PDB file of C-alpha atoms in Angstrom:
ATOM      1  CA  MET A1471       2.594  92.388 -19.977  1.00  0.00           C
ATOM      2  CA  ILE A1472       5.276  91.068 -18.108  1.00  0.00           C
ATOM      3  CA  LEU A1473       2.947  91.242 -14.809  1.00  0.00           C
ATOM      4  CA  ARG A1474       0.575  89.114 -16.675  1.00  0.00           C
ATOM      5  CA  GLN A1475       3.094  86.678 -18.165  1.00  0.00           C
ATOM      6  CA  ILE A1476       5.037  86.324 -14.515  1.00  0.00           C
ATOM      7  CA  LEU A1477       1.322  85.461 -13.048  1.00  0.00           C
ATOM      8  CA  ARG A1478       1.084  82.631 -16.068  1.00  0.00           C
ATOM      9  CA  LEU A1479       3.926  80.719 -15.165  1.00  0.00           C
ATOM     10  CA  SER A1480       3.642  81.262 -11.565  1.00  0.00           C
ATOM     11  CA  SER A1481       0.440  79.978 -11.794  1.00  0.00           C
ATOM     12  CA  LEU A1482       1.638  77.001 -13.734  1.00  0.00           C
ATOM     13  CA  PHE A1483       4.580  76.769 -11.418  1.00  0.00           C
ATOM     14  CA  ARG A1484       1.950  76.315  -8.474  1.00  0.00           C
ATOM     15  CA  SER A1485      -0.458  73.692  -9.744  1.00  0.00           C
ATOM     16  CA  ALA A1486       2.632  71.474 -11.039  1.00  0.00           C
ATOM     17  CA  VAL A1487       3.899  72.045  -7.675  1.00  0.00           C
ATOM     18  CA  SER A1488       0.260  71.010  -5.927  1.00  0.00           C
ATOM     19  CA  VAL A1489       0.045  68.163  -8.703  1.00  0.00           C
ATOM     20  CA  GLN A1490       4.160  66.428  -7.559  1.00  0.00           C
ATOM     21  CA  LEU A1491       2.815  67.493  -3.957  1.00  0.00           C
ATOM     22  CA  ARG A1492      -0.331  65.271  -4.539  1.00  0.00           C
ATOM     23  CA  ARG A1493       1.370  62.114  -5.844  1.00  0.00           C
ATOM     24  CA  ASN A1494       3.647  62.453  -2.992  1.00  0.00           C
ATOM     25  CA  ILE A1495       1.654  62.390  -0.338  1.00  0.00           C
ATOM     26  CA  GLY A1496      -0.698  59.098  -1.627  1.00  0.00           C
ATOM     27  CA  LEU A1497       3.071  57.507  -2.415  1.00  0.00           C
ATOM     28  CA  SER A1498       4.561  57.997   1.372  1.00  0.00           C
ATOM     29  CA  ALA A1499       0.617  57.344   2.950  1.00  0.00           C
ATOM     30  CA  ILE A1500       1.010  53.600   0.673  1.00  0.00           C
ATOM     31  CA  VAL A1501       4.869  53.542   2.293  1.00  0.00           C
ATOM     32  CA  PHE A1502       3.785  54.801   5.727  1.00  0.00           C
ATOM     33  CA  ASN A1503       0.599  52.456   5.917  1.00  0.00           C
ATOM     34  CA  LYS A1504       3.151  49.230   4.864  1.00  0.00           C
ATOM     35  CA  THR A1505       5.291  50.238   8.073  1.00  0.00           C
ATOM     36  CA  LYS A1506       2.780  49.424  10.017  1.00  0.00           C
ATOM     37  CA  GLU A1507       1.276  46.882  11.949  1.00  0.00           C
ATOM     38  CA  LEU A1508      -1.735  45.591   9.937  1.00  0.00           C
ATOM     39  CA  ASP A1509      -5.653  45.560  10.913  1.00  0.00           C
ATOM     40  CA  PRO A1510      -6.579  42.807  12.720  1.00  0.00           C
ATOM     41  CA  VAL A1511      -8.936  40.711  10.028  1.00  0.00           C
ATOM     42  CA  GLN A1512      -6.037  41.309   7.808  1.00  0.00           C
ATOM     43  CA  LYS A1513      -3.535  39.690  10.556  1.00  0.00           C
ATOM     44  CA  LEU A1514      -5.980  36.768  10.308  1.00  0.00           C
ATOM     45  CA  PHE A1515      -6.489  36.422   7.547  1.00  0.00           C
ATOM     46  CA  LEU A1516      -2.944  35.470   6.786  1.00  0.00           C
ATOM     47  CA  ASP A1517      -2.471  33.819   9.830  1.00  0.00           C
ATOM     48  CA  LYS A1518      -5.568  31.158   8.810  1.00  0.00           C
ATOM     49  CA  ILE A1519      -3.422  31.199   5.068  1.00  0.00           C
ATOM     50  CA  ARG A1520      -0.093  30.573   6.460  1.00  0.00           C
ATOM     51  CA  GLU A1521      -1.258  27.724   9.035  1.00  0.00           C
ATOM     52  CA  TYR A1522      -3.416  26.074   5.572  1.00  0.00           C
ATOM     53  CA  ASN A1523       0.148  26.392   4.378  1.00  0.00           C
ATOM     54  CA  THR A1524       1.706  24.278   6.759  1.00  0.00           C
ATOM     55  CA  LYS A1525      -1.141  21.838   7.125  1.00  0.00           C
ATOM     56  CA  SER A1526      -0.559  21.470   3.748  1.00  0.00           C
ATOM     57  CA  LYS A1527       2.627  20.787   3.601  1.00  0.00           C
ATOM     58  CA  GLN A1528       2.642  17.779   6.452  1.00  0.00           C
ATOM     59  CA  ALA A1529      -0.293  16.095   4.224  1.00  0.00           C
ATOM     60  CA  GLY A1530       1.020  16.391   1.519  1.00  0.00           C
ATOM     61  CA  GLY A1531      -2.429  17.470   0.028  1.00  0.00           C
ATOM     62  CA  PRO A1532      -5.114  19.280   0.081  1.00  0.00           C
ATOM     63  CA  VAL A1533      -6.037  19.571   3.753  1.00  0.00           C
ATOM     64  CA  ASP A1534      -8.921  17.777   5.368  1.00  0.00           C
ATOM     65  CA  ALA A1535     -10.113  15.685   1.714  1.00  0.00           C
ATOM     66  CA  GLY A1536     -10.916  12.661   2.645  1.00  0.00           C
ATOM     67  CA  PRO A1537     -11.627   9.283   0.547  1.00  0.00           C
ATOM     68  CA  GLU A1538     -14.548  10.753  -1.997  1.00  0.00           C
ATOM     69  CA  PHE A1539     -11.922  13.884  -3.185  1.00  0.00           C
ATOM     70  CA  GLN A1540      -9.021  11.087  -3.990  1.00  0.00           C
ATOM     71  CA  LYS A1541     -11.413   9.384  -5.832  1.00  0.00           C
ATOM     72  CA  GLU A1542     -13.022  12.691  -7.827  1.00  0.00           C
ATOM     73  CA  MET A1543      -9.270  13.756  -8.406  1.00  0.00           C
ATOM     74  CA  ASN A1544      -8.818  10.150 -10.084  1.00  0.00           C
ATOM     75  CA  GLU A1545     -11.401  10.364 -11.939  1.00  0.00           C
ATOM     76  CA  SER A1546     -11.017  13.503 -13.538  1.00  0.00           C
ATOM     77  CA  LEU A1547      -7.558  12.349 -14.332  1.00  0.00           C
ATOM     78  CA  ALA A1548      -8.574   9.405 -15.963  1.00  0.00           C
ATOM     79  CA  ARG A1549     -10.860  11.846 -17.838  1.00  0.00           C
ATOM     80  CA  LEU A1550      -8.595  13.695 -19.132  1.00  0.00           C
ATOM     81  CA  GLN A1551      -6.240  10.834 -20.125  1.00  0.00           C
ATOM     82  CA  ARG A1552      -8.639   9.411 -22.338  1.00  0.00           C
ATOM     83  CA  ALA A1553      -9.734  12.649 -24.007  1.00  0.00           C
ATOM     84  CA  TYR A1554      -6.261  15.046 -24.343  1.00  0.00           C
ATOM     85  CA  GLY A1555      -3.998  11.502 -24.323  1.00  0.00           C
ATOM     86  CA  GLU A1556      -1.010  10.836 -22.913  1.00  0.00           C
ATOM     87  CA  GLY A1557       1.699  12.844 -19.726  1.00  0.00           C
ATOM     88  CA  ASP A1558       1.082  13.409 -15.922  1.00  0.00           C
ATOM     89  CA  LEU A1559      -1.679  15.790 -15.732  1.00  0.00           C
ATOM     90  CA  THR A1560      -0.466  17.020 -12.359  1.00  0.00           C
ATOM     91  CA  LYS A1561       2.084  19.133 -13.377  1.00  0.00           C
ATOM     92  CA  PHE A1562       3.177  22.095 -15.422  1.00  0.00           C
ATOM     93  CA  PRO A1563       3.533  21.256 -19.343  1.00  0.00           C
ATOM     94  CA  GLU A1564       7.089  22.079 -20.136  1.00  0.00           C
ATOM     95  CA  PHE A1565       8.278  24.279 -23.287  1.00  0.00           C
ATOM     96  CA  LYS A1566      11.337  24.516 -25.501  1.00  0.00           C
ATOM     97  CA  PHE A1567      11.199  26.818 -27.479  1.00  0.00           C
ATOM     98  CA  GLU A1568      14.287  26.780 -30.733  1.00  0.00           C
TER      99      GLU A1568
END
């Protein structure tokens, strides 16, 4: 009887320990993955995003957008201004809660 209880407790202990080990191994895999170098495709993707960010800051807006884009954007803003009223539609609205 005591032997059965000991075996049952040991199996519960083993299952709890195995769950914890699986979780820790999964977490450590993520941590080790972040520390090593990115794969070439991810690196290329991030480099292109950073390049576009610097170009858009230099241009002051969208990169390689011609006059057609600016014309369409102005027309859209005018249409929205007529539909929804006044205010600057290029900025996020400010909310004030009392």
